[in-house]
Amino acid sequence: MKHKLVDYFRRITPLSDEEAQALLDSMVVKTCPKGTHLLMAGQVCTEAYFILQGCVRQYYVVDGEERSNGLFTEDDWVLSIHSMMTRTPADHFLVCAEDTTVVVGTEQREQDLFRRFPRFEGISRRVMERVLAEQQERLASYVTDSPEQRYLKLSKTRPDIFQRIPQYQLASYIGVKPESLSRIRKRLATRGKPATP
């Protein structure tokens, strides 16, 4: 399973056998049961996670209600970028939505790898640019798309999510109440579009 991260890096740039082995040797793999919080609001984020298997949900608590704004699955990076970079407490939570296995990254392990293989610094920057681009795209969708458009995008790009996340959390993620999600599904069904992937 560890090789998934090596494969991820190899999709960005070729790695020598020595670099791939160094990456494997530096990995700390952790399996967390469903419901485990990787980060709580109020904590400073000190770890980044690469998901080998499972699903992590990011959410805020607003007026006592959970509002989901991130769903991460295999080959996704999960971290609180602002909290980690500014060393300030996070304002959101990261929770395992199912039993999840992750590679745990820390700044110390990253720096050790950079010292041995300076090229990893550039690769790491490219990974971070990807993560930021994905976050920006997600944010733009909340500003420019209707909930129905967000639902359709999700069903097209990540159909597996519909089997992995409860309906009320999906509704929260696309920005509606569960009853509104049911109405969206009915509307799509009457138009001949699949209500669920």
PDB file of C-alpha atoms in Angstrom:
ATOM      1  CA  MET A   1       0.000   0.000   0.000  1.00  0.00           C
ATOM      2  CA  LYS A   2       2.929   2.346   0.730  1.00  0.00           C
ATOM      3  CA  HIS A   3       3.760   2.265  -2.973  1.00  0.00           C
ATOM      4  CA  LYS A   4       0.650   4.360  -3.671  1.00  0.00           C
ATOM      5  CA  LEU A   5       2.505   7.458  -2.477  1.00  0.00           C
ATOM      6  CA  VAL A   6       5.569   6.613  -4.572  1.00  0.00           C
ATOM      7  CA  ASP A   7       3.246   6.154  -7.589  1.00  0.00           C
ATOM      8  CA  TYR A   8       1.642   9.528  -6.814  1.00  0.00           C
ATOM      9  CA  PHE A   9       5.058  11.257  -6.880  1.00  0.00           C
ATOM     10  CA  ARG A  10       6.043   9.371 -10.030  1.00  0.00           C
ATOM     11  CA  ARG A  11       2.990  10.814 -11.794  1.00  0.00           C
ATOM     12  CA  ILE A  12       4.463  14.249 -11.062  1.00  0.00           C
ATOM     13  CA  THR A  13       8.087  13.452 -11.946  1.00  0.00           C
ATOM     14  CA  PRO A  14      10.291  10.388 -12.531  1.00  0.00           C
ATOM     15  CA  LEU A  15      12.023   9.114  -9.378  1.00  0.00           C
ATOM     16  CA  SER A  16      15.236   7.143  -9.171  1.00  0.00           C
ATOM     17  CA  ASP A  17      15.178   3.843  -7.277  1.00  0.00           C
ATOM     18  CA  GLU A  18      17.187   5.499  -4.510  1.00  0.00           C
ATOM     19  CA  GLU A  19      14.686   8.381  -4.218  1.00  0.00           C
ATOM     20  CA  ALA A  20      11.727   5.984  -4.227  1.00  0.00           C
ATOM     21  CA  GLN A  21      13.353   3.876  -1.488  1.00  0.00           C
ATOM     22  CA  ALA A  22      14.132   6.968   0.613  1.00  0.00           C
ATOM     23  CA  LEU A  23      10.485   7.991   0.311  1.00  0.00           C
ATOM     24  CA  LEU A  24       9.332   4.516   1.388  1.00  0.00           C
ATOM     25  CA  ASP A  25      11.789   4.467   4.312  1.00  0.00           C
ATOM     26  CA  SER A  26      10.608   7.870   5.562  1.00  0.00           C
ATOM     27  CA  MET A  27       6.902   6.924   5.563  1.00  0.00           C
ATOM     28  CA  VAL A  28       4.920   6.528   8.748  1.00  0.00           C
ATOM     29  CA  VAL A  29       1.639   4.733   8.026  1.00  0.00           C
ATOM     30  CA  LYS A  30      -1.275   4.937  10.438  1.00  0.00           C
ATOM     31  CA  THR A  31      -4.706   3.279  10.329  1.00  0.00           C
ATOM     32  CA  CYS A  32      -7.502   5.186  12.025  1.00  0.00           C
ATOM     33  CA  PRO A  33     -10.964   3.804  12.785  1.00  0.00           C
ATOM     34  CA  LYS A  34     -14.055   5.610  11.507  1.00  0.00           C
ATOM     35  CA  GLY A  35     -14.822   8.630  13.716  1.00  0.00           C
ATOM     36  CA  THR A  36     -11.161   9.372  14.559  1.00  0.00           C
ATOM     37  CA  HIS A  37     -10.360  13.089  14.460  1.00  0.00           C
ATOM     38  CA  LEU A  38      -7.059  13.848  12.726  1.00  0.00           C
ATOM     39  CA  LEU A  39      -7.480  17.501  13.704  1.00  0.00           C
ATOM     40  CA  MET A  40      -9.784  19.347  16.094  1.00  0.00           C
ATOM     41  CA  ALA A  41     -10.731  23.022  15.883  1.00  0.00           C
ATOM     42  CA  GLY A  42      -8.430  24.896  18.265  1.00  0.00           C
ATOM     43  CA  GLN A  43      -5.429  22.632  17.588  1.00  0.00           C
ATOM     44  CA  VAL A  44      -2.412  23.745  15.574  1.00  0.00           C
ATOM     45  CA  CYS A  45      -1.965  21.483  12.553  1.00  0.00           C
ATOM     46  CA  THR A  46       1.468  19.815  12.630  1.00  0.00           C
ATOM     47  CA  GLU A  47       0.805  16.865  10.304  1.00  0.00           C
ATOM     48  CA  ALA A  48      -0.150  16.365   6.675  1.00  0.00           C
ATOM     49  CA  TYR A  49      -1.899  13.182   5.578  1.00  0.00           C
ATOM     50  CA  PHE A  50      -1.849  11.300   2.287  1.00  0.00           C
ATOM     51  CA  ILE A  51      -4.817   8.935   2.074  1.00  0.00           C
ATOM     52  CA  LEU A  52      -3.865   5.406   1.056  1.00  0.00           C
ATOM     53  CA  GLN A  53      -7.339   4.058   1.744  1.00  0.00           C
ATOM     54  CA  GLY A  54     -10.484   5.572   3.248  1.00  0.00           C
ATOM     55  CA  CYS A  55     -12.235   8.912   3.464  1.00  0.00           C
ATOM     56  CA  VAL A  56     -11.690  12.069   5.539  1.00  0.00           C
ATOM     57  CA  ARG A  57     -14.285  14.805   5.962  1.00  0.00           C
ATOM     58  CA  GLN A  58     -13.470  18.423   6.760  1.00  0.00           C
ATOM     59  CA  TYR A  59     -16.150  20.372   8.592  1.00  0.00           C
ATOM     60  CA  TYR A  60     -16.838  23.531  10.562  1.00  0.00           C
ATOM     61  CA  VAL A  61     -19.279  23.912  13.436  1.00  0.00           C
ATOM     62  CA  VAL A  62     -21.574  26.873  12.804  1.00  0.00           C
ATOM     63  CA  ASP A  63     -24.316  27.648  15.356  1.00  0.00           C
ATOM     64  CA  GLY A  64     -23.917  24.149  16.783  1.00  0.00           C
ATOM     65  CA  GLU A  65     -24.337  22.519  13.353  1.00  0.00           C
ATOM     66  CA  GLU A  66     -21.692  20.674  11.340  1.00  0.00           C
ATOM     67  CA  ARG A  67     -21.033  22.148   7.892  1.00  0.00           C
ATOM     68  CA  SER A  68     -18.946  19.885   5.645  1.00  0.00           C
ATOM     69  CA  ASN A  69     -16.683  21.598   3.132  1.00  0.00           C
ATOM     70  CA  GLY A  70     -14.170  18.931   2.166  1.00  0.00           C
ATOM     71  CA  LEU A  71     -14.327  15.224   1.306  1.00  0.00           C
ATOM     72  CA  PHE A  72     -10.987  13.531   0.722  1.00  0.00           C
ATOM     73  CA  THR A  73     -10.388   9.980  -0.500  1.00  0.00           C
ATOM     74  CA  GLU A  74      -7.591   7.812  -1.900  1.00  0.00           C
ATOM     75  CA  ASP A  75      -4.607   9.757  -3.339  1.00  0.00           C
ATOM     76  CA  ASP A  76      -5.750  13.022  -1.731  1.00  0.00           C
ATOM     77  CA  TRP A  77      -3.653  15.144   0.630  1.00  0.00           C
ATOM     78  CA  VAL A  78      -5.384  16.366   3.780  1.00  0.00           C
ATOM     79  CA  LEU A  79      -4.058  19.168   5.958  1.00  0.00           C
ATOM     80  CA  SER A  80      -4.966  22.533   7.367  1.00  0.00           C
ATOM     81  CA  ILE A  81      -2.653  24.674   5.248  1.00  0.00           C
ATOM     82  CA  HIS A  82      -3.309  27.985   7.035  1.00  0.00           C
ATOM     83  CA  SER A  83      -2.898  26.502  10.507  1.00  0.00           C
ATOM     84  CA  MET A  84       0.287  24.659   9.556  1.00  0.00           C
ATOM     85  CA  MET A  85       1.933  27.610   7.798  1.00  0.00           C
ATOM     86  CA  THR A  86       1.022  30.248  10.393  1.00  0.00           C
ATOM     87  CA  ARG A  87       1.240  27.903  13.398  1.00  0.00           C
ATOM     88  CA  THR A  88      -2.151  29.140  14.578  1.00  0.00           C
ATOM     89  CA  PRO A  89      -5.126  27.063  15.794  1.00  0.00           C
ATOM     90  CA  ALA A  90      -7.326  25.554  13.071  1.00  0.00           C
ATOM     91  CA  ASP A  91     -10.947  26.658  12.868  1.00  0.00           C
ATOM     92  CA  HIS A  92     -12.215  23.359  11.461  1.00  0.00           C
ATOM     93  CA  PHE A  93     -12.165  19.608  12.084  1.00  0.00           C
ATOM     94  CA  LEU A  94     -10.786  16.680  10.070  1.00  0.00           C
ATOM     95  CA  VAL A  95     -12.533  13.381  10.819  1.00  0.00           C
ATOM     96  CA  CYS A  96     -12.268   9.891   9.322  1.00  0.00           C
ATOM     97  CA  ALA A  97     -15.614   9.205   7.652  1.00  0.00           C
ATOM     98  CA  GLU A  98     -14.680   5.518   7.399  1.00  0.00           C
ATOM     99  CA  ASP A  99     -11.757   3.346   8.521  1.00  0.00           C
ATOM    100  CA  THR A 100      -8.833   5.192   6.957  1.00  0.00           C
ATOM    101  CA  THR A 101      -5.147   4.448   6.352  1.00  0.00           C
ATOM    102  CA  VAL A 102      -2.861   7.440   5.855  1.00  0.00           C
ATOM    103  CA  VAL A 103       0.797   8.298   5.451  1.00  0.00           C
ATOM    104  CA  VAL A 104       1.591  10.857   8.154  1.00  0.00           C
ATOM    105  CA  GLY A 105       3.930  13.661   7.130  1.00  0.00           C
ATOM    106  CA  THR A 106       5.627  16.121   9.468  1.00  0.00           C
ATOM    107  CA  GLU A 107       7.885  19.082   8.800  1.00  0.00           C
ATOM    108  CA  GLN A 108      10.803  17.244  10.446  1.00  0.00           C
ATOM    109  CA  ARG A 109      10.516  14.196   8.165  1.00  0.00           C
ATOM    110  CA  GLU A 110      10.094  16.479   5.169  1.00  0.00           C
ATOM    111  CA  GLN A 111      13.236  18.486   6.034  1.00  0.00           C
ATOM    112  CA  ASP A 112      15.244  15.277   6.538  1.00  0.00           C
ATOM    113  CA  LEU A 113      14.203  14.132   3.066  1.00  0.00           C
ATOM    114  CA  PHE A 114      15.055  17.539   1.539  1.00  0.00           C
ATOM    115  CA  ARG A 115      18.548  17.421   3.085  1.00  0.00           C
ATOM    116  CA  ARG A 116      19.249  14.038   1.510  1.00  0.00           C
ATOM    117  CA  PHE A 117      17.482  14.731  -1.794  1.00  0.00           C
ATOM    118  CA  PRO A 118      17.183  18.487  -2.479  1.00  0.00           C
ATOM    119  CA  ARG A 119      15.062  17.718  -5.568  1.00  0.00           C
ATOM    120  CA  PHE A 120      12.183  16.701  -3.281  1.00  0.00           C
ATOM    121  CA  GLU A 121      11.789  20.340  -2.247  1.00  0.00           C
ATOM    122  CA  GLY A 122      10.702  21.275  -5.775  1.00  0.00           C
ATOM    123  CA  ILE A 123       8.472  18.193  -6.020  1.00  0.00           C
ATOM    124  CA  SER A 124       6.878  19.068  -2.681  1.00  0.00           C
ATOM    125  CA  ARG A 125       6.166  22.594  -3.936  1.00  0.00           C
ATOM    126  CA  ARG A 126       4.395  21.163  -6.981  1.00  0.00           C
ATOM    127  CA  VAL A 127       2.288  18.917  -4.760  1.00  0.00           C
ATOM    128  CA  MET A 128       1.321  21.907  -2.604  1.00  0.00           C
ATOM    129  CA  GLU A 129       0.376  23.896  -5.721  1.00  0.00           C
ATOM    130  CA  ARG A 130      -1.958  21.053  -6.732  1.00  0.00           C
ATOM    131  CA  VAL A 131      -3.548  20.988  -3.280  1.00  0.00           C
ATOM    132  CA  LEU A 132      -4.070  24.766  -3.337  1.00  0.00           C
ATOM    133  CA  ALA A 133      -5.509  24.648  -6.873  1.00  0.00           C
ATOM    134  CA  GLU A 134      -8.009  21.974  -5.799  1.00  0.00           C
ATOM    135  CA  GLN A 135      -9.029  24.048  -2.765  1.00  0.00           C
ATOM    136  CA  GLN A 136      -9.463  27.140  -4.939  1.00  0.00           C
ATOM    137  CA  GLU A 137     -11.609  25.198  -7.396  1.00  0.00           C
ATOM    138  CA  ARG A 138     -13.787  23.901  -4.556  1.00  0.00           C
ATOM    139  CA  LEU A 139     -14.199  27.416  -3.157  1.00  0.00           C
ATOM    140  CA  ALA A 140     -15.055  28.816  -6.595  1.00  0.00           C
ATOM    141  CA  SER A 141     -17.770  26.174  -6.965  1.00  0.00           C
ATOM    142  CA  TYR A 142     -19.472  27.443  -3.776  1.00  0.00           C
ATOM    143  CA  VAL A 143     -19.482  30.968  -5.195  1.00  0.00           C
ATOM    144  CA  THR A 144     -20.425  30.307  -8.831  1.00  0.00           C
ATOM    145  CA  ASP A 145     -22.420  27.038  -8.920  1.00  0.00           C
ATOM    146  CA  SER A 146     -25.931  26.295  -7.711  1.00  0.00           C
ATOM    147  CA  PRO A 147     -26.349  23.368  -5.274  1.00  0.00           C
ATOM    148  CA  GLU A 148     -27.747  21.332  -8.173  1.00  0.00           C
ATOM    149  CA  GLN A 149     -24.642  22.050 -10.274  1.00  0.00           C
ATOM    150  CA  ARG A 150     -22.417  21.067  -7.340  1.00  0.00           C
ATOM    151  CA  TYR A 151     -24.390  17.837  -6.956  1.00  0.00           C
ATOM    152  CA  LEU A 152     -24.040  17.027 -10.664  1.00  0.00           C
ATOM    153  CA  LYS A 153     -20.301  17.787 -10.625  1.00  0.00           C
ATOM    154  CA  LEU A 154     -19.835  15.526  -7.618  1.00  0.00           C
ATOM    155  CA  SER A 155     -21.817  12.691  -9.238  1.00  0.00           C
ATOM    156  CA  LYS A 156     -19.676  13.020 -12.372  1.00  0.00           C
ATOM    157  CA  THR A 157     -16.229  13.390 -10.801  1.00  0.00           C
ATOM    158  CA  ARG A 158     -16.592  11.366  -7.562  1.00  0.00           C
ATOM    159  CA  PRO A 159     -19.516   8.929  -7.832  1.00  0.00           C
ATOM    160  CA  ASP A 160     -18.077   6.686  -5.086  1.00  0.00           C
ATOM    161  CA  ILE A 161     -18.702   9.429  -2.492  1.00  0.00           C
ATOM    162  CA  PHE A 162     -22.458   8.780  -2.665  1.00  0.00           C
ATOM    163  CA  GLN A 163     -21.936   5.287  -1.200  1.00  0.00           C
ATOM    164  CA  ARG A 164     -19.386   6.412   1.385  1.00  0.00           C
ATOM    165  CA  ILE A 165     -20.956   9.450   3.033  1.00  0.00           C
ATOM    166  CA  PRO A 166     -24.375   9.707   4.756  1.00  0.00           C
ATOM    167  CA  GLN A 167     -27.035  11.744   2.922  1.00  0.00           C
ATOM    168  CA  TYR A 168     -27.104  14.552   5.519  1.00  0.00           C
ATOM    169  CA  GLN A 169     -23.320  15.069   5.213  1.00  0.00           C
ATOM    170  CA  LEU A 170     -23.555  15.084   1.412  1.00  0.00           C
ATOM    171  CA  ALA A 171     -26.306  17.698   1.665  1.00  0.00           C
ATOM    172  CA  SER A 172     -24.105  19.794   3.950  1.00  0.00           C
ATOM    173  CA  TYR A 173     -21.177  19.444   1.514  1.00  0.00           C
ATOM    174  CA  ILE A 174     -23.159  20.779  -1.453  1.00  0.00           C
ATOM    175  CA  GLY A 175     -24.598  23.518   0.775  1.00  0.00           C
ATOM    176  CA  VAL A 176     -28.237  22.484   1.334  1.00  0.00           C
ATOM    177  CA  LYS A 177     -30.476  20.825   3.940  1.00  0.00           C
ATOM    178  CA  PRO A 178     -31.149  17.069   3.500  1.00  0.00           C
ATOM    179  CA  GLU A 179     -34.728  17.754   2.352  1.00  0.00           C
ATOM    180  CA  SER A 180     -33.407  20.105  -0.361  1.00  0.00           C
ATOM    181  CA  LEU A 181     -31.040  17.358  -1.535  1.00  0.00           C
ATOM    182  CA  SER A 182     -34.036  15.011  -1.857  1.00  0.00           C
ATOM    183  CA  ARG A 183     -35.798  17.657  -3.975  1.00  0.00           C
ATOM    184  CA  ILE A 184     -32.716  18.025  -6.210  1.00  0.00           C
ATOM    185  CA  ARG A 185     -32.638  14.244  -6.715  1.00  0.00           C
ATOM    186  CA  LYS A 186     -36.368  14.151  -7.579  1.00  0.00           C
ATOM    187  CA  ARG A 187     -35.967  17.057 -10.027  1.00  0.00           C
ATOM    188  CA  LEU A 188     -33.079  15.313 -11.773  1.00  0.00           C
ATOM    189  CA  ALA A 189     -34.999  12.034 -11.904  1.00  0.00           C
ATOM    190  CA  THR A 190     -37.969  13.733 -13.648  1.00  0.00           C
ATOM    191  CA  ARG A 191     -35.535  15.181 -16.188  1.00  0.00           C
ATOM    192  CA  GLY A 192     -34.197  11.701 -16.898  1.00  0.00           C
ATOM    193  CA  LYS A 193     -30.854  12.316 -15.187  1.00  0.00           C
ATOM    194  CA  PRO A 194     -29.675   9.750 -12.641  1.00  0.00           C
ATOM    195  CA  ALA A 195     -30.494  10.872  -9.103  1.00  0.00           C
ATOM    196  CA  THR A 196     -27.551   8.895  -7.768  1.00  0.00           C
ATOM    197  CA  PRO A 197     -24.569   7.529  -9.632  1.00  0.00           C
TER     198      PRO A 197
END
